[in-house]
Amino acid sequence: MFKRPASLSHGVMRCQFGELMFRFVSVVAAVFMTVAPSFAQDQSLTASRLSEVLGVEREGLANIGSAGLTALTALPPAKERNIKTSPKTLDYSREWLASLPATKGGAEWQCLAEALYFEARGESVKGQFAVAEVIMNRVDSSRFPNSVCGVINQGTGRKFACQFTYTCDGKAEKIGEPKAFANVGKIAKLMIDGAERPLTSGATHYHTKAVNPKWARTFPRTATIGVHHFYKMPTRTASN
């Protein structure tokens, strides 16, 4: 048996309110059309006609009720408003990261979380965020693929010719430390949601202190965090 819901949904109330407001505007328009010819002479609505118009508005508001008005004037949840809810100020401490709720996401989140796990899970929280910054900076650069997965898998398939070693070193990619993956998953979510990137000054490259690639001799170094040096690709200049 169909039962009438105890309370109307936000959308239904908006529809009802919209109908009432339409009636209100229609009456206002009718009044204006009636008094317009004499408005230049009178320059004011008669008290009785104005009372009639306002009476329609009061009737509509009374039908909605106080609870309905509260619901109509309240902002929808942040998720419905497509507002990013990641904190603007990052703490970078293990305690702060542990306090955040566990999270999951789509393909982009999965790619970034895996990259952080295989590339930086032994680093500090700040070091993991720094690696994430490089990946997101590449996504924003016209010189790299425009997606997280595209950036991470660039060059994959050619042994030791890829951008991120774990994708082409010939080793099986197995996540054996669930807690570590859960932590980097939180970082991945924050970064994809638009968290700040203040650590590496726009870096697009990094390497461990154990190696010295040729490009590091010409790329400006922007930061050193943990066991990684960070660099920003030089800006291209137009040739004559």
XYZ file of N, CA, C and O in Angstrom, residues 90-224:
540
model
N 47.453 21.889 4.758
C 47.847 20.511 5.026
C 48.830 20.469 6.184
O 49.681 21.343 6.327
N 48.732 19.436 6.991
C 49.544 19.323 8.195
C 50.860 18.605 7.937
O 51.906 18.950 8.478
N 50.821 17.555 7.113
C 51.989 16.739 6.761
C 52.528 15.901 7.922
O 53.639 15.392 7.846
N 51.757 15.760 8.977
C 52.204 14.889 10.064
C 51.501 13.542 9.952
O 50.391 13.441 9.410
N 52.110 12.495 10.478
C 51.500 11.163 10.436
C 50.226 11.125 11.281
O 49.259 10.447 10.934
N 50.216 11.883 12.368
C 49.041 11.914 13.223
C 47.850 12.542 12.481
O 46.720 12.049 12.572
N 48.121 13.620 11.791
C 47.067 14.287 11.020
C 46.543 13.370 9.922
O 45.331 13.234 9.732
N 47.457 12.722 9.201
C 47.034 11.828 8.124
C 46.209 10.664 8.683
O 45.189 10.279 8.112
N 46.630 10.126 9.835
C 45.905 9.013 10.446
C 44.509 9.425 10.886
O 43.596 8.594 10.936
N 44.317 10.712 11.184
C 43.012 11.189 11.659
C 41.993 11.323 10.532
O 40.790 11.439 10.791
N 42.459 11.310 9.287
C 41.554 11.459 8.150
C 40.845 10.143 7.865
O 41.403 9.064 8.075
N 39.616 10.202 7.392
C 38.879 8.957 7.104
C 39.476 8.214 5.915
O 40.041 8.825 5.012
N 39.338 6.899 5.938
C 39.779 6.086 4.803
C 38.962 6.480 3.578
O 37.824 6.932 3.688
N 39.560 6.323 2.406
C 38.874 6.776 1.204
C 39.151 5.851 0.035
O 40.116 5.078 0.039
N 38.294 5.930 -0.937
C 38.470 5.221 -2.204
C 38.066 6.163 -3.319
O 37.511 7.235 -3.078
N 38.351 5.766 -4.548
C 37.999 6.621 -5.669
C 37.972 5.848 -6.963
O 38.007 4.616 -6.972
N 37.952 6.590 -8.051
C 37.901 5.987 -9.367
C 39.272 5.652 -9.918
O 40.258 5.524 -9.181
N 39.363 5.559 -11.231
C 40.598 5.144 -11.892
C 41.751 6.110 -11.631
O 42.885 5.686 -11.395
N 41.478 7.414 -11.663
C 42.531 8.402 -11.431
C 43.084 8.284 -10.010
O 44.289 8.366 -9.781
N 42.168 8.120 -9.062
C 42.601 7.928 -7.669
C 43.442 6.668 -7.546
O 44.485 6.675 -6.878
N 43.019 5.589 -8.166
C 43.747 4.326 -8.081
C 45.152 4.474 -8.659
O 46.130 4.002 -8.066
N 45.278 5.136 -9.797
C 46.594 5.330 -10.419
C 47.516 6.135 -9.505
O 48.689 5.782 -9.322
N 46.994 7.221 -8.930
C 47.836 8.068 -8.084
C 48.194 7.353 -6.791
O 49.350 7.415 -6.339
N 47.245 6.659 -6.184
C 47.523 5.933 -4.942
C 48.593 4.862 -5.176
O 49.509 4.693 -4.360
N 48.501 4.137 -6.289
C 49.499 3.105 -6.582
C 50.869 3.727 -6.819
O 51.891 3.196 -6.364
N 50.903 4.850 -7.532
C 52.185 5.516 -7.787
C 52.836 5.942 -6.481
O 54.050 5.761 -6.289
N 52.058 6.508 -5.580
C 52.610 6.934 -4.292
C 53.065 5.734 -3.466
O 54.074 5.805 -2.761
N 52.334 4.650 -3.557
C 52.700 3.444 -2.810
C 54.027 2.883 -3.305
O 54.943 2.623 -2.504
N 54.167 2.716 -4.601
C 55.371 2.083 -5.140
C 56.570 3.038 -5.224
O 57.716 2.607 -5.186
N 56.300 4.337 -5.308
C 57.376 5.304 -5.459
C 57.803 5.940 -4.139
O 58.951 6.375 -4.015
N 56.892 6.033 -3.163
C 57.224 6.858 -1.998
C 56.645 6.368 -0.677
O 56.620 7.135 0.286
N 56.208 5.130 -0.574
C 55.581 4.706 0.681
C 56.560 4.716 1.855
O 56.148 4.814 3.010
N 57.856 4.644 1.605
C 58.850 4.690 2.678
C 59.238 6.101 3.067
O 60.002 6.298 4.018
N 58.704 7.095 2.343
C 59.017 8.490 2.633
C 58.130 9.033 3.756
O 57.146 8.409 4.160
N 58.465 10.220 4.230
C 57.617 10.908 5.198
C 56.328 11.327 4.505
O 56.211 11.288 3.273
N 55.345 11.756 5.284
C 54.099 12.243 4.701
C 54.377 13.410 3.767
O 53.826 13.490 2.660
N 55.261 14.296 4.177
C 55.616 15.434 3.328
C 56.255 14.952 2.027
O 55.950 15.466 0.940
N 57.115 13.953 2.115
C 57.755 13.415 0.921
C 56.746 12.784 -0.019
O 56.876 12.881 -1.256
N 55.735 12.130 0.529
C 54.702 11.514 -0.304
C 53.858 12.583 -0.990
O 53.513 12.463 -2.172
N 53.534 13.640 -0.256
C 52.805 14.748 -0.867
C 53.639 15.394 -1.974
O 53.098 15.808 -3.006
N 54.942 15.488 -1.760
C 55.811 16.109 -2.764
C 55.800 15.317 -4.065
O 55.735 15.888 -5.164
N 55.848 13.992 -3.972
C 55.788 13.157 -5.172
C 54.435 13.332 -5.856
O 54.345 13.428 -7.083
N 53.383 13.410 -5.060
C 52.046 13.632 -5.629
C 51.975 14.971 -6.351
O 51.326 15.100 -7.394
N 52.645 15.988 -5.798
C 52.673 17.298 -6.449
C 53.271 17.193 -7.848
O 52.764 17.790 -8.803
N 54.359 16.453 -7.984
C 55.006 16.314 -9.290
C 54.026 15.723 -10.303
O 53.912 16.207 -11.437
N 53.324 14.691 -9.893
C 52.383 14.042 -10.804
C 51.268 15.002 -11.203
O 50.925 15.130 -12.388
N 50.718 15.718 -10.227
C 49.634 16.655 -10.533
C 50.134 17.842 -11.355
O 49.413 18.359 -12.217
N 51.374 18.274 -11.114
C 51.947 19.355 -11.917
C 52.102 18.922 -13.366
O 51.905 19.717 -14.302
N 52.448 17.671 -13.576
C 52.552 17.162 -14.946
C 51.192 17.119 -15.622
O 51.065 17.431 -16.812
N 50.186 16.712 -14.877
C 48.831 16.686 -15.438
C 48.434 18.070 -15.935
O 47.802 18.213 -16.987
N 48.826 19.107 -15.202
C 48.477 20.480 -15.563
C 49.343 21.050 -16.683
O 49.015 22.092 -17.247
N 50.454 20.388 -17.000
C 51.386 20.886 -18.013
C 51.002 20.374 -19.403
O 50.655 19.205 -19.570
N 51.109 21.241 -20.385
C 50.813 20.848 -21.769
C 51.885 19.920 -22.344
O 51.698 19.346 -23.413
N 52.982 19.739 -21.627
C 54.076 18.900 -22.126
C 53.953 17.448 -21.673
O 54.809 16.621 -21.966
N 52.881 17.150 -20.957
C 52.639 15.785 -20.481
C 51.181 15.419 -20.730
O 50.357 16.296 -21.022
N 50.838 14.139 -20.610
C 49.428 13.741 -20.742
C 48.553 14.505 -19.747
O 49.019 14.924 -18.682
N 47.295 14.683 -20.098
C 46.415 15.521 -19.266
C 45.553 14.727 -18.296
O 44.484 15.182 -17.884
N 45.996 13.542 -17.921
C 45.284 12.764 -16.909
C 46.310 12.124 -15.973
O 47.476 11.936 -16.350
N 45.885 11.786 -14.764
C 46.798 11.174 -13.798
C 47.318 9.843 -14.328
O 48.527 9.572 -14.306
N 46.416 9.001 -14.815
C 46.842 7.694 -15.323
C 47.740 7.856 -16.544
O 48.702 7.103 -16.732
N 47.433 8.835 -17.384
C 48.262 9.070 -18.566
C 49.677 9.472 -18.192
O 50.659 9.013 -18.792
N 49.806 10.345 -17.197
C 51.125 10.777 -16.733
C 51.908 9.608 -16.154
O 53.085 9.403 -16.473
N 51.276 8.838 -15.301
C 51.965 7.752 -14.607
C 52.381 6.642 -15.561
O 53.457 6.052 -15.416
N 51.564 6.363 -16.558
C 51.855 5.258 -17.479
C 52.580 5.693 -18.745
O 52.762 4.891 -19.659
N 53.010 6.930 -18.802
C 53.729 7.411 -19.983
C 55.020 6.616 -20.175
O 55.859 6.545 -19.296
N 55.171 5.998 -21.325
C 56.375 5.213 -21.633
C 56.327 3.788 -21.134
O 57.241 2.999 -21.389
N 55.280 3.406 -20.417
C 55.172 2.045 -19.902
C 55.149 1.061 -21.070
O 54.488 1.291 -22.072
N 55.874 -0.040 -20.915
C 55.977 -1.034 -21.983
C 57.392 -1.149 -22.500
O 57.773 -2.175 -23.082
N 58.182 -0.126 -22.288
C 59.608 -0.160 -22.659
C 60.412 -0.232 -21.372
O 60.393 0.691 -20.575
N 61.087 -1.323 -21.161
C 61.771 -1.542 -19.895
C 62.765 -0.421 -19.591
O 63.616 -0.077 -20.404
N 62.610 0.144 -18.419
C 63.448 1.235 -17.913
C 63.411 2.475 -18.811
O 64.318 3.305 -18.766
N 62.363 2.610 -19.626
C 62.221 3.800 -20.470
C 60.961 4.573 -20.101
O 60.597 5.519 -20.788
N 60.325 4.174 -19.005
C 59.097 4.836 -18.581
C 59.419 6.003 -17.649
O 60.569 6.216 -17.263
N 58.394 6.745 -17.285
C 58.574 7.899 -16.411
C 58.645 7.514 -14.936
O 59.347 8.149 -14.161
N 57.925 6.462 -14.574
C 57.911 6.000 -13.190
C 58.345 4.537 -13.184
O 57.649 3.662 -13.715
N 59.493 4.286 -12.588
C 60.193 3.010 -12.719
C 59.336 1.794 -12.414
O 59.434 0.773 -13.101
N 58.479 1.892 -11.440
C 57.729 0.695 -11.036
C 56.818 0.183 -12.156
O 56.393 -0.972 -12.136
N 56.495 1.049 -13.147
C 55.598 0.618 -14.223
C 56.340 -0.127 -15.340
O 55.694 -0.667 -16.237
N 57.675 -0.163 -15.274
C 58.393 -0.821 -16.372
C 59.671 -1.517 -15.904
O 60.594 -1.722 -16.693
N 59.726 -1.902 -14.633
C 60.934 -2.561 -14.138
C 60.840 -4.084 -14.214
O 61.738 -4.803 -13.759
N 59.749 -4.571 -14.750
C 59.597 -6.008 -14.905
C 59.146 -6.737 -13.664
O 58.957 -7.959 -13.690
N 58.946 -6.026 -12.572
C 58.524 -6.660 -11.319
C 56.998 -6.596 -11.177
O 56.370 -5.644 -11.637
N 56.454 -7.620 -10.546
C 55.011 -7.641 -10.312
C 54.626 -6.545 -9.324
O 55.324 -6.314 -8.337
N 53.536 -5.868 -9.609
C 53.077 -4.776 -8.753
C 52.073 -5.322 -7.737
O 50.873 -5.383 -7.998
N 52.560 -5.707 -6.590
C 51.717 -6.270 -5.551
C 51.722 -5.349 -4.332
O 52.790 -4.931 -3.876
N 50.557 -5.058 -3.834
C 50.434 -4.205 -2.655
C 50.427 -5.109 -1.427
O 49.413 -5.739 -1.106
N 51.557 -5.171 -0.763
C 51.703 -6.057 0.388
C 51.561 -5.376 1.736
O 51.628 -6.035 2.771
N 51.373 -4.054 1.717
C 51.242 -3.297 2.957
C 49.946 -2.485 2.904
O 49.949 -1.317 2.518
N 48.831 -3.099 3.265
C 47.525 -2.431 3.169
C 47.459 -1.102 3.923
O 46.837 -0.155 3.446
N 48.078 -1.034 5.106
C 48.025 0.209 5.880
C 48.737 1.337 5.149
O 48.252 2.475 5.113
N 49.889 1.022 4.558
C 50.625 2.039 3.806
C 49.817 2.496 2.599
O 49.794 3.684 2.263
N 49.138 1.561 1.959
C 48.329 1.926 0.792
C 47.146 2.796 1.214
O 46.771 3.737 0.511
N 46.556 2.481 2.369
C 45.438 3.287 2.869
C 45.886 4.721 3.118
O 45.146 5.675 2.827
N 47.098 4.889 3.633
C 47.610 6.235 3.908
C 47.843 7.026 2.625
O 47.447 8.191 2.517
N 48.502 6.402 1.653
C 48.755 7.133 0.404
C 47.449 7.348 -0.357
O 47.329 8.291 -1.142
N 46.465 6.475 -0.105
C 45.160 6.673 -0.725
C 44.509 7.956 -0.255
O 43.837 8.657 -1.027
N 44.703 8.297 1.011
C 44.179 9.561 1.545
C 44.857 10.746 0.856
O 44.210 11.741 0.509
N 46.155 10.628 0.672
C 46.900 11.704 0.006
C 46.427 11.853 -1.434
O 46.230 12.968 -1.937
N 46.244 10.718 -2.113
C 45.779 10.752 -3.497
C 44.435 11.464 -3.602
O 44.212 12.277 -4.508
N 43.538 11.177 -2.686
C 42.222 11.802 -2.702
C 42.323 13.307 -2.507
O 41.676 14.090 -3.217
N 43.126 13.731 -1.538
C 43.294 15.159 -1.281
C 43.844 15.883 -2.501
O 43.368 16.968 -2.867
N 44.838 15.296 -3.133
C 45.473 15.958 -4.272
C 44.537 16.028 -5.473
O 44.466 17.049 -6.168
N 43.820 14.963 -5.747
C 42.887 14.970 -6.865
C 41.755 15.963 -6.614
O 41.238 16.586 -7.544
N 41.395 16.136 -5.339
C 40.332 17.081 -4.988
C 40.801 18.532 -4.979
O 40.027 19.436 -4.681
N 42.071 18.765 -5.257
C 42.548 20.135 -5.392
C 43.296 20.709 -4.216
O 43.318 21.925 -4.032
N 43.931 19.870 -3.403
C 44.716 20.377 -2.278
C 45.872 21.238 -2.782
O 46.310 21.123 -3.933
N 46.363 22.111 -1.929
C 47.466 23.010 -2.288
C 48.729 22.224 -2.624
O 48.904 21.079 -2.190
N 49.635 22.857 -3.368
C 50.913 22.226 -3.739
C 52.076 23.186 -3.432
O 52.711 23.719 -4.333
N 52.362 23.407 -2.161
C 53.376 24.410 -1.816
C 54.784 23.867 -1.646
O 55.716 24.634 -1.404
N 54.972 22.558 -1.747
C 56.251 21.964 -1.337
C 57.345 22.027 -2.393
O 58.517 22.176 -2.056
N 56.996 21.897 -3.660
C 58.031 21.693 -4.685
C 58.127 22.814 -5.705
O 58.875 22.704 -6.668
N 57.379 23.882 -5.500
C 57.445 25.052 -6.394
C 57.240 24.679 -7.858
O 57.990 25.101 -8.744
N 56.233 23.857 -8.115
C 55.893 23.515 -9.498
C 56.764 22.435 -10.119
O 56.809 22.312 -11.350
N 57.446 21.644 -9.314
C 58.354 20.619 -9.845
C 57.629 19.637 -10.759
O 56.482 19.265 -10.514
N 58.322 19.221 -11.815
C 57.785 18.235 -12.753
C 58.632 16.961 -12.780
O 58.279 16.007 -13.469
N 59.759 16.965 -12.069
C 60.656 15.809 -12.052
C 61.222 15.602 -10.646
O 61.296 16.547 -9.858
N 61.635 14.383 -10.367
C 62.345 14.097 -9.126
C 63.183 12.846 -9.319
O 62.958 12.059 -10.239
N 64.166 12.675 -8.463
C 64.945 11.438 -8.448
C 65.489 11.232 -7.047
O 65.552 12.170 -6.242
N 65.885 10.027 -6.737
C 66.456 9.756 -5.419
C 67.893 10.254 -5.381
O 68.533 10.427 -6.421
N 68.388 10.445 -4.180
C 69.758 10.924 -4.025
C 70.780 9.880 -4.477
O 71.962 10.193 -4.665
N 70.315 8.656 -4.676
C 71.238 7.573 -5.052
C 71.610 7.597 -6.520
O 72.540 6.905 -6.936
N 70.894 8.389 -7.331
C 71.189 8.438 -8.764
C 71.437 9.875 -9.198
O 71.133 10.821 -8.460
N 71.961 10.053 -10.402
C 72.250 11.394 -10.916
C 71.965 11.426 -12.418
O 72.873 11.376 -13.240
N 70.702 11.521 -12.804
C 70.350 11.520 -14.224
C 70.883 12.751 -14.953
O 71.098 13.803 -14.335
N 71.071 12.621 -16.268
C 71.635 13.715 -17.055
C 70.779 14.975 -17.004
O 71.302 16.097 -16.944
N 69.459 14.795 -17.032
C 68.589 15.967 -17.066
C 68.711 16.812 -15.801
O 68.443 18.020 -15.823
N 69.158 16.200 -14.688
C 69.276 16.933 -13.429
C 70.360 18.007 -13.503
O 70.388 18.924 -12.667
N 71.253 17.908 -14.479
C 72.329 18.902 -14.614
C 71.838 20.203 -15.223
O 72.496 21.247 -15.082
N 70.701 20.149 -15.906
C 70.192 21.349 -16.580
C 68.849 21.828 -16.038
O 68.460 22.969 -16.278
N 68.165 20.981 -15.295
C 66.872 21.374 -14.735
C 67.100 22.081 -13.396
O 67.851 21.593 -12.551
N 66.457 23.216 -13.177
C 66.582 23.896 -11.875
C 65.999 23.036 -10.749
O 64.879 22.543 -10.859
N 66.762 22.870 -9.667
C 66.261 22.129 -8.521
C 65.383 23.056 -7.685
O 65.777 24.174 -7.377
N 64.226 22.569 -7.289
C 63.284 23.396 -6.536
C 63.167 22.993 -5.069
O 62.742 23.804 -4.235
N 63.524 21.752 -4.749
C 63.380 21.306 -3.362
C 64.100 19.987 -3.157
O 64.373 19.246 -4.115
N 64.439 19.705 -1.915
C 64.945 18.394 -1.504
C 64.151 17.983 -0.280
O 64.147 18.681 0.734
